[in-house]
Amino acid sequence: MVQIRVEKAKINQKKTSLLVVGIFENERSFPQLNELDPFIAFTIKEIFDNKEFNGSFGSTITLYTMGKGPMKKIMLIGLGNREKFTNETARIIGGKAALNAKERASAEFSILPFSHLEDGSIEALCEGICLSLYSFTRYKTNSAEQSLNVKEVTILVNEEPTMLQPIVDKTNIIVEAVNFARDLCNLPPNECNPAHLGSAALSLANEYSMKVRIIERYEMESIGLAAIVAVGKGSNSPPKMIILEYNGASDTQKPYLLIGKAVTFDTGGISLKPGDKMDEMKFDKCGGCIVLGTLRAIASLKLPLNVVAIVPAVENMPSATSYRPGDIIRMYNGKTVEVLNTDAEGRMILADALAYGIKIYDPKLIVDLATLTGACIIALGANIAAAIGTNKHLNERLLKASEKTGEKTWELPLLDEFHDQIKSTVADIKNIGGRPAGAITAAAFLSNFTGSIPWIHLDIAGTAWTQEGTSERSYNPKGATGFGLRTLVRLLAEEENT
Ligand code: BES
Ligand code: MN
Ligand code: ZN
C-alpha cells in the first residue's frame, strides 16, 4: 500500500516527480506561489490570466518545470468554491490527485495541504489518496496495475510534522483495514464461502492476537441457532458463525458488540431471485467483512475497549434441502418465525446472532451492518445508508460519526406501528412485512431479538458496493466500498471518552 509521510519543507526544496497544488475557484493564486522559481510562477500566473484554469472543482492542469525547480511537474487541481470546501472535498480531491498521478505512472508525488490542518482535513486527504489507489487485481493474470501504482506520497507542511505524522499513521491503519475489508468483499462466491470467511477470521485473529471461535453447524443445531442452520441448509458449504474478540480493556468492562451479515451468495433460495444482476449478490457478505475489518483496525490502533464481532456466514441456495416458505423456525431466543420468503434470509441469521451475542456477552451496545433490503435503496438511493435503532443517544452518536467520515447515513423511524406488519397468524412473527417501508419492517423484525440493549442497525444495501445510482467518487473504485468501517471505528474511538 501507498506510504504517506509528512515533511517540513519549502516547495522549492522538495525533490519530487509531481507537486500537487490545490487552487480554490477564482482565487488565481496560492500562498506558496512566490516561493517558486520566477519562471514557473510566471507561467502559472499566465495560465490564470489566460483563463485556462480557474480552480473549478476537480479540474486539473499540469506543467513541466523544465529544470527550473526540484519538482519535475506541477499539477494544479481545482478545489471549487472556498465556502463549500469540506473534508469530503479534501477526500475526493485527494483521490483525484492520486489517480491522476497513477495515470501518469508517477510512483511518487508530493502535495500541499488544501487548508488549515486542525480540523480533520489531513485525515480526509490521506483517506482520499489511499482509498482511491485500491484496486482488486487478484484475478487479473498479467496485471501491471499493482506494480505501476503510486508507492509514496509526501505532504509538505510549514511546521515540524511531529503532531501530524501520528495522525497520518493512524489514518493509514484505518484505511488499510478498509482495503482489507474490500478485498474480502470483492471475492467471488465460488472462492469465498462461509468456510473461507472463517479461515480469513482465523488468520486475522492470529496476526492481531485476538480470540476467535467458529461455531460449526452441528453445534448450532445443538445450541439452538436454528435460523442460521435453516438458511444454510440449501448449500453444500455449511454455515459458520464467526466470533472474533478484541480485548483492549479489563475483563470487567462490558464489550461493544458488532454484528455483520455475511451471506456469501444470496440467490434468494426457494424464493429465487430474478437473474438480472444476481451476480451482485456476492456482495451480500459485505456487512460481515466490514465488521472483520473493523476489528482489524481497532486491534491495530490498540483502542482501550473490549469489542466482540459476530459474523453469521451462510450461502442462501435453492435445493432439495433448502428451508422453505411456510417453515416455522424457533429462533435462538425462543421466539417463533414464520418464513414467508426465503429471500428475507439476512434478518433470520442476524436475529440469531443478535440473541446469541446478548446472551453470551451482555454487551454495552450493539451495531449491526447488513446489506439487508432492496427497499433501503428505493428509500435512500445508492449513496446513503439507513440507520434504524432503539436508542436515541446511540443513534445520535452514530450519525455524528458518519458526518465526519463522509459515509452518509440517514435515520429512519422505528415506530411501534411497524410491528403490526410483521405479525404472523401462526407464529410470533413472520419474516416479511410487505412492500411498504421494507427497510423499516426488516429492522422491526430484528428489534425482536435485541432485548433492552441499545442497538442500531445500518442497512448498507445501497452503499456497500458501487452499483446503479452510485455517484462517482474518486476514492470509491468499482466494486466493494468498505462503507461503514470508518464510521464504526470513529464511533468506538469516541467511546473511549464516554
Ligand atoms: N440481500 C438482499 C437485499 C439486497 C437486494 C441488497 C439488492 C442489495 C441489493 C436481501 O437478502 C433480500 O433479498 N431482501 C429482500 C427482502 C424481501 C424478500 C422482503 C428484498 O429486499 O427484496
Ligand atoms: Mn435475500
Ligand atoms: Zn441477502
Coordinates of C-alpha atoms and ligand atoms in Angstrom, one line a residue:
M1 CA 0.0 0.0 0.0
V2 CA 1.0 3.6 -0.5
Q3 CA 3.0 5.2 2.3
I4 CA 2.2 8.7 3.3
R5 CA 4.7 10.9 5.1
V6 CA 4.5 14.4 6.4
E7 CA 7.6 16.5 5.8
K8 CA 8.5 20.0 6.7
A9 CA 9.9 21.6 3.5
K10 CA 9.6 24.6 1.3
I11 CA 8.1 23.7 -2.0
N12 CA 11.2 24.9 -3.8
Q13 CA 13.3 22.4 -1.8
K14 CA 11.4 19.2 -2.2
K15 CA 12.6 16.9 -5.0
T16 CA 9.6 15.2 -6.4
S17 CA 8.3 13.9 -9.7
L18 CA 5.0 15.7 -9.2
L19 CA 3.9 18.5 -6.9
V20 CA 0.1 18.8 -6.5
V21 CA -1.3 22.2 -5.5
G22 CA -5.0 22.8 -4.8
I23 CA -6.5 26.1 -6.0
F24 CA -9.8 27.5 -4.9
E25 CA -12.1 28.7 -7.6
N26 CA -11.3 32.1 -9.0
E27 CA -8.6 32.8 -6.4
R28 CA -5.9 32.6 -9.1
S29 CA -3.2 32.1 -6.6
F30 CA -2.0 30.1 -3.6
P31 CA 0.1 31.1 -0.5
Q32 CA 3.4 29.5 -1.7
L33 CA 3.2 30.8 -5.3
N34 CA 6.1 33.2 -4.9
E35 CA 8.3 30.7 -3.3
L36 CA 8.6 29.1 -6.7
D37 CA 11.2 29.9 -9.3
P38 CA 10.1 33.2 -11.0
F39 CA 9.9 31.5 -14.4
I40 CA 7.4 28.9 -13.1
A41 CA 5.5 31.4 -11.0
F42 CA 5.2 33.5 -14.2
T43 CA 3.9 30.5 -16.2
I44 CA 1.3 29.7 -13.5
K45 CA 0.1 33.4 -13.5
E46 CA -0.2 33.2 -17.3
I47 CA -2.4 30.1 -17.0
F48 CA -4.7 32.0 -14.7
D49 CA -4.6 35.2 -16.8
N50 CA -5.5 33.2 -20.0
K51 CA -8.4 31.6 -18.1
E52 CA -7.1 28.1 -18.9
F53 CA -7.7 27.1 -15.4
N54 CA -9.9 28.8 -12.7
G55 CA -9.9 26.2 -9.9
S56 CA -13.3 24.7 -10.7
F57 CA -13.9 21.6 -8.7
G58 CA -11.8 18.6 -9.8
S59 CA -10.3 20.3 -12.9
T60 CA -6.5 20.0 -13.4
I61 CA -3.7 21.4 -15.4
T62 CA -0.2 20.0 -15.4
L63 CA 3.0 21.8 -16.4
Y64 CA 6.6 20.7 -16.8
T65 CA 9.1 22.8 -14.9
M66 CA 12.0 22.3 -17.4
G67 CA 14.6 22.1 -14.7
K68 CA 13.5 25.3 -13.0
G69 CA 12.7 23.6 -9.7
P70 CA 13.2 20.4 -7.7
M71 CA 9.8 19.2 -8.9
K72 CA 9.6 17.7 -12.4
K73 CA 6.0 18.7 -12.9
I74 CA 3.3 20.7 -11.1
M75 CA -0.3 19.8 -11.2
L76 CA -2.9 22.5 -10.2
I77 CA -6.1 20.9 -9.1
G78 CA -9.4 22.8 -8.6
L79 CA -10.9 22.8 -5.1
G80 CA -14.1 24.6 -6.2
N81 CA -15.6 27.3 -4.1
R82 CA -13.8 28.0 -0.8
E83 CA -17.0 28.4 1.2
K84 CA -18.2 25.0 0.1
F85 CA -14.9 23.2 0.9
T86 CA -15.4 20.4 3.4
N87 CA -13.4 17.3 4.5
E88 CA -15.4 15.3 1.9
T89 CA -14.0 17.7 -0.7
A90 CA -10.5 17.0 0.6
R91 CA -11.2 13.3 0.4
I92 CA -12.5 13.5 -3.2
I93 CA -9.7 15.8 -4.4
G94 CA -7.0 13.7 -2.6
G95 CA -8.4 10.7 -4.5
K96 CA -8.5 12.6 -7.8
A97 CA -4.9 13.8 -7.4
A98 CA -3.7 10.3 -6.6
L99 CA -5.5 8.7 -9.5
N100 CA -4.1 11.4 -11.8
A101 CA -0.6 10.6 -10.5
K102 CA -1.2 6.9 -11.1
E103 CA -2.3 7.5 -14.6
R104 CA 0.9 9.4 -15.3
A105 CA 2.8 6.5 -13.9
S106 CA 4.3 8.5 -11.0
A107 CA 5.5 6.1 -8.3
E108 CA 5.7 9.1 -6.0
F109 CA 4.2 12.6 -5.6
S110 CA 4.1 15.5 -3.2
I111 CA 1.1 17.5 -2.2
L112 CA 0.4 20.7 -0.3
P113 CA -2.4 20.6 2.3
F114 CA -5.6 22.3 1.0
S115 CA -6.5 24.3 4.0
H116 CA -5.6 24.8 7.7
L117 CA -4.7 21.5 9.3
E118 CA -6.6 21.2 12.6
D119 CA -10.0 20.1 11.6
G120 CA -9.6 16.6 10.1
S121 CA -8.8 17.7 6.6
I122 CA -5.4 16.0 6.8
E123 CA -7.1 12.7 7.6
A124 CA -9.6 13.2 4.8
L125 CA -6.7 13.9 2.4
C126 CA -4.9 10.7 3.4
E127 CA -8.2 8.7 3.2
G128 CA -8.8 10.0 -0.3
I129 CA -5.3 9.1 -1.5
C130 CA -5.2 5.6 -0.1
L131 CA -8.8 4.6 -0.8
S132 CA -8.7 5.7 -4.4
L133 CA -5.5 3.8 -5.2
Y134 CA -7.1 0.5 -4.2
S135 CA -7.8 -2.0 -7.0
F136 CA -8.9 -5.6 -6.9
T137 CA -6.4 -7.3 -9.2
R138 CA -6.2 -10.8 -7.7
Y139 CA -7.8 -12.4 -10.8
K140 CA -6.0 -10.3 -13.4
T141 CA -3.5 -12.7 -14.8
N142 CA -1.0 -10.3 -16.2
S143 CA -1.8 -7.1 -14.4
A144 CA 0.7 -4.3 -14.5
E145 CA -1.7 -2.3 -12.3
Q146 CA -0.2 -3.0 -8.9
S147 CA 3.5 -2.6 -9.9
L148 CA 2.6 0.8 -11.6
N149 CA 0.8 2.1 -8.6
V150 CA 1.8 5.1 -6.5
K151 CA 4.0 3.9 -3.7
E152 CA 4.9 7.1 -1.8
V153 CA 3.2 10.4 -1.1
T154 CA 4.7 13.3 0.8
I155 CA 2.5 16.0 2.4
L156 CA 4.6 19.2 2.5
V157 CA 3.9 21.4 5.6
N158 CA 5.4 24.5 7.1
E159 CA 5.7 23.2 10.7
E160 CA 7.5 20.3 12.3
P161 CA 5.5 17.2 11.5
T162 CA 5.7 15.7 15.0
M163 CA 2.0 16.4 15.6
L164 CA 0.9 15.5 12.1
Q165 CA 2.7 12.2 11.4
P166 CA 0.8 10.3 14.1
I167 CA -2.5 11.5 12.7
V168 CA -1.4 10.2 9.2
D169 CA -0.2 6.9 10.7
K170 CA -3.5 6.4 12.4
T171 CA -5.4 7.2 9.3
N172 CA -3.2 4.8 7.4
I173 CA -4.1 1.9 9.7
I174 CA -7.8 2.6 9.3
V175 CA -7.6 2.9 5.5
E176 CA -5.6 -0.3 5.3
A177 CA -8.4 -2.1 7.2
V178 CA -10.9 -0.7 4.7
N179 CA -8.9 -2.1 1.8
F180 CA -8.5 -5.4 3.7
A181 CA -12.3 -5.5 4.0
R182 CA -12.8 -4.5 0.3
D183 CA -10.5 -7.4 -0.7
L184 CA -12.8 -9.9 1.2
C185 CA -16.0 -8.3 -0.1
N186 CA -14.8 -8.4 -3.7
L187 CA -14.0 -12.2 -3.6
P188 CA -16.2 -14.2 -6.0
P189 CA -18.7 -16.6 -4.4
N190 CA -17.0 -19.7 -5.8
E191 CA -13.9 -18.8 -3.8
C192 CA -15.4 -17.2 -0.8
N193 CA -17.9 -19.4 1.0
P194 CA -18.6 -19.4 4.8
A195 CA -15.5 -21.6 5.4
H196 CA -13.3 -19.2 3.6
L197 CA -14.5 -16.3 5.7
G198 CA -13.9 -18.5 8.7
S199 CA -10.2 -19.0 7.8
A200 CA -9.8 -15.3 7.0
A201 CA -11.0 -14.6 10.5
L202 CA -8.6 -17.2 11.9
S203 CA -5.6 -15.6 10.2
L204 CA -6.7 -12.1 11.3
A205 CA -7.0 -13.3 14.9
N206 CA -3.6 -14.8 14.7
E207 CA -2.0 -11.7 13.2
Y208 CA -3.5 -9.3 15.8
S209 CA -3.6 -11.6 18.8
M210 CA -7.4 -11.8 19.0
K211 CA -9.5 -14.6 20.3
V212 CA -11.5 -16.3 17.6
R213 CA -14.1 -19.1 17.6
I214 CA -16.0 -20.6 14.8
I215 CA -19.3 -22.3 15.6
E216 CA -19.9 -25.2 13.3
R217 CA -23.3 -26.4 12.0
Y218 CA -23.6 -29.4 14.4
E219 CA -23.0 -27.1 17.4
M220 CA -25.5 -24.5 16.1
E221 CA -28.1 -27.3 15.9
S222 CA -27.4 -28.4 19.4
I223 CA -27.5 -24.9 21.0
G224 CA -30.5 -23.6 19.0
L225 CA -29.1 -21.3 16.4
A226 CA -31.9 -22.7 14.2
A227 CA -32.3 -19.8 11.8
I228 CA -28.7 -19.8 10.7
V229 CA -28.9 -23.6 10.2
A230 CA -32.2 -23.2 8.3
V231 CA -30.8 -20.6 5.9
G232 CA -27.6 -22.6 5.4
K233 CA -29.4 -25.8 4.6
G234 CA -29.7 -25.4 0.9
S235 CA -26.0 -25.1 0.3
N236 CA -23.2 -27.6 0.1
S237 CA -21.0 -25.2 2.0
P238 CA -22.2 -25.4 5.6
P239 CA -22.8 -22.2 7.6
K240 CA -20.3 -20.9 10.1
M241 CA -20.8 -18.4 12.9
I242 CA -17.5 -16.5 13.3
I243 CA -16.8 -14.8 16.7
L244 CA -13.8 -12.6 17.0
E245 CA -12.9 -10.9 20.3
Y246 CA -10.6 -8.0 20.9
N247 CA -9.7 -7.3 24.5
G248 CA -8.2 -3.9 24.9
A249 CA -9.7 -3.2 28.3
S250 CA -10.1 -5.1 31.6
D251 CA -12.4 -8.1 31.7
T252 CA -14.8 -6.2 33.9
Q253 CA -15.7 -3.8 31.1
K254 CA -18.7 -4.8 29.0
P255 CA -17.9 -5.3 25.4
Y256 CA -19.2 -3.5 22.4
L257 CA -20.9 -5.9 20.0
L258 CA -20.6 -5.6 16.3
I259 CA -22.7 -8.0 14.1
G260 CA -22.3 -8.3 10.3
K261 CA -24.4 -10.1 7.8
A262 CA -22.3 -12.5 5.7
V263 CA -24.4 -14.2 3.0
T264 CA -21.6 -15.3 0.7
F265 CA -24.1 -15.6 -2.1
D266 CA -27.8 -14.8 -2.0
T267 CA -29.8 -16.5 -4.7
G268 CA -32.9 -15.9 -2.7
G269 CA -33.2 -19.6 -2.1
I270 CA -36.5 -21.3 -2.9
S271 CA -38.0 -17.8 -3.3
L272 CA -35.4 -17.5 -6.1
K273 CA -34.3 -14.0 -7.2
P274 CA -34.6 -13.0 -10.9
G275 CA -31.4 -13.5 -12.8
D276 CA -30.7 -9.8 -13.6
K277 CA -27.8 -8.6 -11.6
M278 CA -27.8 -11.7 -9.4
D279 CA -24.0 -11.7 -9.6
E280 CA -24.1 -8.6 -7.3
M281 CA -25.3 -10.8 -4.5
K282 CA -21.7 -11.9 -4.0
F283 CA -21.6 -8.6 -2.1
D284 CA -24.2 -9.8 0.3
K285 CA -21.3 -10.6 2.7
C286 CA -20.1 -7.0 2.9
G287 CA -21.6 -6.4 6.4
G288 CA -19.6 -9.3 7.8
C289 CA -16.4 -8.5 6.0
I290 CA -16.6 -4.9 7.2
V291 CA -17.1 -5.9 10.8
L292 CA -14.0 -8.2 10.5
G293 CA -12.1 -5.2 9.0
T294 CA -13.3 -3.0 11.9
L295 CA -11.8 -5.4 14.4
R296 CA -8.5 -5.4 12.5
A297 CA -8.5 -1.6 12.7
I298 CA -9.2 -1.3 16.4
A299 CA -6.8 -4.1 17.3
S300 CA -4.1 -2.3 15.3
L301 CA -5.0 1.0 16.9
K302 CA -5.0 -0.7 20.3
L303 CA -8.2 1.1 21.4
P304 CA -8.8 0.6 25.1
L305 CA -12.1 -1.2 24.7
N306 CA -13.4 -4.7 24.5
V307 CA -15.1 -5.5 21.3
V308 CA -16.8 -8.6 20.0
A309 CA -17.6 -9.3 16.4
I310 CA -20.2 -11.9 15.4
V311 CA -20.5 -12.8 11.7
P312 CA -23.1 -15.3 10.8
A313 CA -21.9 -16.7 7.4
V314 CA -24.1 -18.7 5.1
E315 CA -24.8 -19.3 1.5
N316 CA -28.5 -18.9 0.5
M317 CA -29.2 -21.6 -2.2
P318 CA -32.2 -23.3 -3.6
S319 CA -32.1 -27.1 -3.4
A320 CA -33.9 -30.2 -2.1
T321 CA -32.6 -29.5 1.4
S322 CA -33.4 -25.7 1.5
Y323 CA -35.6 -24.1 4.0
R324 CA -39.0 -23.2 2.5
P325 CA -41.7 -20.6 2.6
G326 CA -44.2 -21.9 5.2
D327 CA -41.5 -23.2 7.5
I328 CA -41.7 -22.1 11.1
I329 CA -38.4 -21.7 12.9
R330 CA -37.9 -21.5 16.6
M331 CA -35.2 -18.9 17.0
Y332 CA -32.3 -18.8 19.4
N333 CA -34.2 -16.6 21.8
G334 CA -37.3 -18.9 21.7
K335 CA -39.5 -16.7 19.5
T336 CA -41.1 -18.4 16.5
V337 CA -40.8 -17.1 13.0
E338 CA -42.9 -18.0 10.0
V339 CA -40.8 -17.9 6.9
L340 CA -42.9 -16.4 4.1
N341 CA -40.0 -15.6 1.8
T342 CA -36.6 -17.4 1.9
D343 CA -35.0 -14.3 0.3
A344 CA -35.5 -12.4 3.6
E345 CA -32.6 -14.5 4.9
G346 CA -30.5 -11.7 6.3
R347 CA -32.8 -10.9 9.1
M348 CA -33.1 -14.5 10.0
I349 CA -29.3 -15.1 10.5
L350 CA -28.9 -11.7 12.2
A351 CA -31.7 -12.4 14.6
D352 CA -29.9 -15.5 15.9
A353 CA -26.5 -13.7 16.0
L354 CA -28.1 -10.8 18.0
A355 CA -29.8 -13.0 20.5
Y356 CA -26.7 -15.2 20.9
G357 CA -24.4 -12.1 21.3
I358 CA -26.7 -10.7 24.0
K359 CA -27.0 -13.9 25.9
I360 CA -23.3 -14.7 25.9
Y361 CA -21.6 -11.3 26.1
D362 CA -24.1 -9.0 27.8
P363 CA -22.8 -6.1 25.6
K364 CA -22.9 -2.4 26.3
L365 CA -24.4 -1.7 22.9
I366 CA -24.8 -3.3 19.5
V367 CA -24.3 -2.1 16.0
D368 CA -25.2 -4.4 13.1
L369 CA -24.2 -3.9 9.5
A370 CA -26.1 -5.6 6.7
T371 CA -27.0 -5.4 3.0
L372 CA -30.5 -6.1 4.2
T373 CA -33.1 -4.8 1.9
G374 CA -33.7 -3.6 -1.6
A375 CA -36.2 -1.3 -0.1
C376 CA -33.4 0.7 1.5
I377 CA -32.1 1.5 -1.9
I378 CA -35.6 2.5 -3.0
A379 CA -35.9 4.8 0.0
L380 CA -32.4 6.4 0.1
G381 CA -30.7 5.5 -3.1
A382 CA -27.2 4.1 -3.6
N383 CA -25.2 6.8 -1.7
I384 CA -26.9 6.8 1.7
A385 CA -27.2 4.1 4.3
A386 CA -30.2 3.7 6.6
A387 CA -29.8 3.8 10.3
I388 CA -32.5 2.4 12.4
G389 CA -32.2 1.9 16.2
T390 CA -33.8 1.7 19.6
N391 CA -31.7 4.2 21.5
K392 CA -31.8 7.9 20.8
H393 CA -28.4 8.6 22.2
L394 CA -26.7 5.9 20.2
N395 CA -28.5 7.0 17.0
E396 CA -27.2 10.5 17.5
R397 CA -23.6 9.4 18.2
L398 CA -23.6 7.2 15.1
L399 CA -25.0 9.8 12.8
K400 CA -22.4 12.3 14.1
A401 CA -19.6 9.9 13.4
S402 CA -20.9 9.3 9.9
E403 CA -20.9 13.0 9.2
K404 CA -17.2 13.1 10.0
T405 CA -16.3 10.2 7.8
G406 CA -18.4 11.2 4.8
E407 CA -20.2 7.8 5.0
K408 CA -23.6 9.3 4.5
T409 CA -26.3 7.9 6.8
W410 CA -29.9 8.8 7.4
E411 CA -32.1 7.8 10.2
L412 CA -35.5 6.1 9.6
P413 CA -38.1 5.9 12.3
L414 CA -38.7 2.6 14.1
L415 CA -42.2 3.4 15.3
D416 CA -44.4 0.8 17.1
E417 CA -46.9 0.6 14.2
F418 CA -44.3 -1.1 12.0
H419 CA -44.6 -4.2 14.2
D420 CA -48.1 -4.8 13.0
Q421 CA -46.8 -5.5 9.5
I422 CA -44.8 -8.5 10.7
K423 CA -47.4 -10.2 12.9
S424 CA -48.0 -13.8 11.9
T425 CA -51.2 -15.7 12.1
V426 CA -49.4 -19.0 13.0
A427 CA -46.2 -17.9 14.7
D428 CA -45.0 -15.0 16.8
I429 CA -43.8 -13.0 13.8
K430 CA -43.2 -13.5 10.1
N431 CA -40.1 -12.7 8.1
I432 CA -41.6 -10.2 5.7
G433 CA -43.8 -7.2 6.2
G434 CA -44.9 -6.4 2.7
R435 CA -43.8 -3.6 0.4
P436 CA -44.4 -0.5 2.4
A437 CA -41.4 0.6 4.5
G438 CA -39.5 -2.6 3.8
A439 CA -36.2 -1.3 5.3
I440 CA -38.0 -0.4 8.5
T441 CA -40.0 -3.6 8.9
A442 CA -36.8 -5.5 8.5
A443 CA -35.4 -3.5 11.4
A444 CA -38.6 -4.0 13.3
F445 CA -38.1 -7.7 12.9
L446 CA -34.5 -7.5 14.2
S447 CA -35.7 -5.5 17.2
N448 CA -37.5 -8.6 18.4
F449 CA -34.0 -10.0 19.2
T450 CA -32.2 -7.1 20.8
G451 CA -33.9 -7.0 24.2
S452 CA -33.2 -3.8 26.1
I453 CA -29.6 -3.4 24.9
P454 CA -29.0 -0.1 23.0
W455 CA -28.9 -1.2 19.3
I456 CA -28.6 0.4 15.9
H457 CA -28.9 -1.3 12.5
L458 CA -27.2 0.0 9.4
D459 CA -28.7 -1.1 6.1
I460 CA -25.8 -0.8 3.6
A461 CA -27.6 -2.4 0.7
G462 CA -27.1 0.7 -1.5
T463 CA -23.7 1.8 -0.3
A464 CA -21.6 -1.4 0.2
W465 CA -20.6 -1.6 -3.4
T466 CA -20.7 0.7 -6.5
Q467 CA -23.9 0.0 -8.3
E468 CA -26.6 1.6 -10.4
G469 CA -27.2 5.1 -8.9
T470 CA -23.8 5.3 -7.2
S471 CA -22.4 8.8 -7.7
E472 CA -18.9 8.9 -8.9
R473 CA -16.4 9.4 -6.1
S474 CA -12.7 9.3 -6.7
Y475 CA -12.0 7.3 -3.6
N476 CA -14.5 4.5 -4.3
P477 CA -13.1 2.4 -7.1
K478 CA -15.5 -0.1 -8.8
G479 CA -16.6 -2.9 -6.5
A480 CA -16.9 -3.0 -2.7
T481 CA -16.5 0.3 -0.9
G482 CA -15.9 -0.8 2.6
F483 CA -18.7 1.6 3.6
G484 CA -19.3 1.8 7.4
L485 CA -15.9 0.7 8.6
R486 CA -14.5 4.2 9.1
T487 CA -17.7 5.2 10.9
L488 CA -17.6 2.2 13.2
V489 CA -14.0 2.9 14.1
R490 CA -14.8 6.6 14.7
L491 CA -17.8 5.7 16.9
L492 CA -15.8 3.3 19.0
A493 CA -12.8 5.6 19.2
E494 CA -15.1 8.3 20.6
E495 CA -16.5 5.8 23.1
E496 CA -13.1 5.9 24.8
N497 CA -14.0 9.3 26.2
T498 CA -17.5 8.4 27.4
Ligands
BES1 N1 -29.5 -9.2 0.1 C1 -30.8 -8.8 -0.2 C2 -31.0 -7.3 -0.2 C3 -30.4 -6.6 -1.3 C4 -31.0 -6.6 -2.6 C5 -29.3 -5.8 -1.1 C6 -30.5 -5.9 -3.6 C7 -28.8 -5.1 -2.2 C8 -29.3 -5.1 -3.4 C9 -31.8 -9.4 0.9 O1 -31.4 -10.7 1.4 C10 -33.1 -9.6 0.2 O2 -33.2 -10.4 -0.7 N2 -34.1 -8.8 0.7 C11 -35.4 -8.9 0.1 C12 -36.4 -8.9 1.3 C13 -37.8 -9.1 0.8 C14 -38.0 -10.6 0.4 C15 -38.7 -8.8 2.0 C16 -35.6 -7.7 -0.8 O3 -35.1 -6.6 -0.4 O4 -36.1 -7.8 -1.8
MN2 MN -32.1 -12.2 0.2
ZN3 ZN -29.4 -11.1 1.3

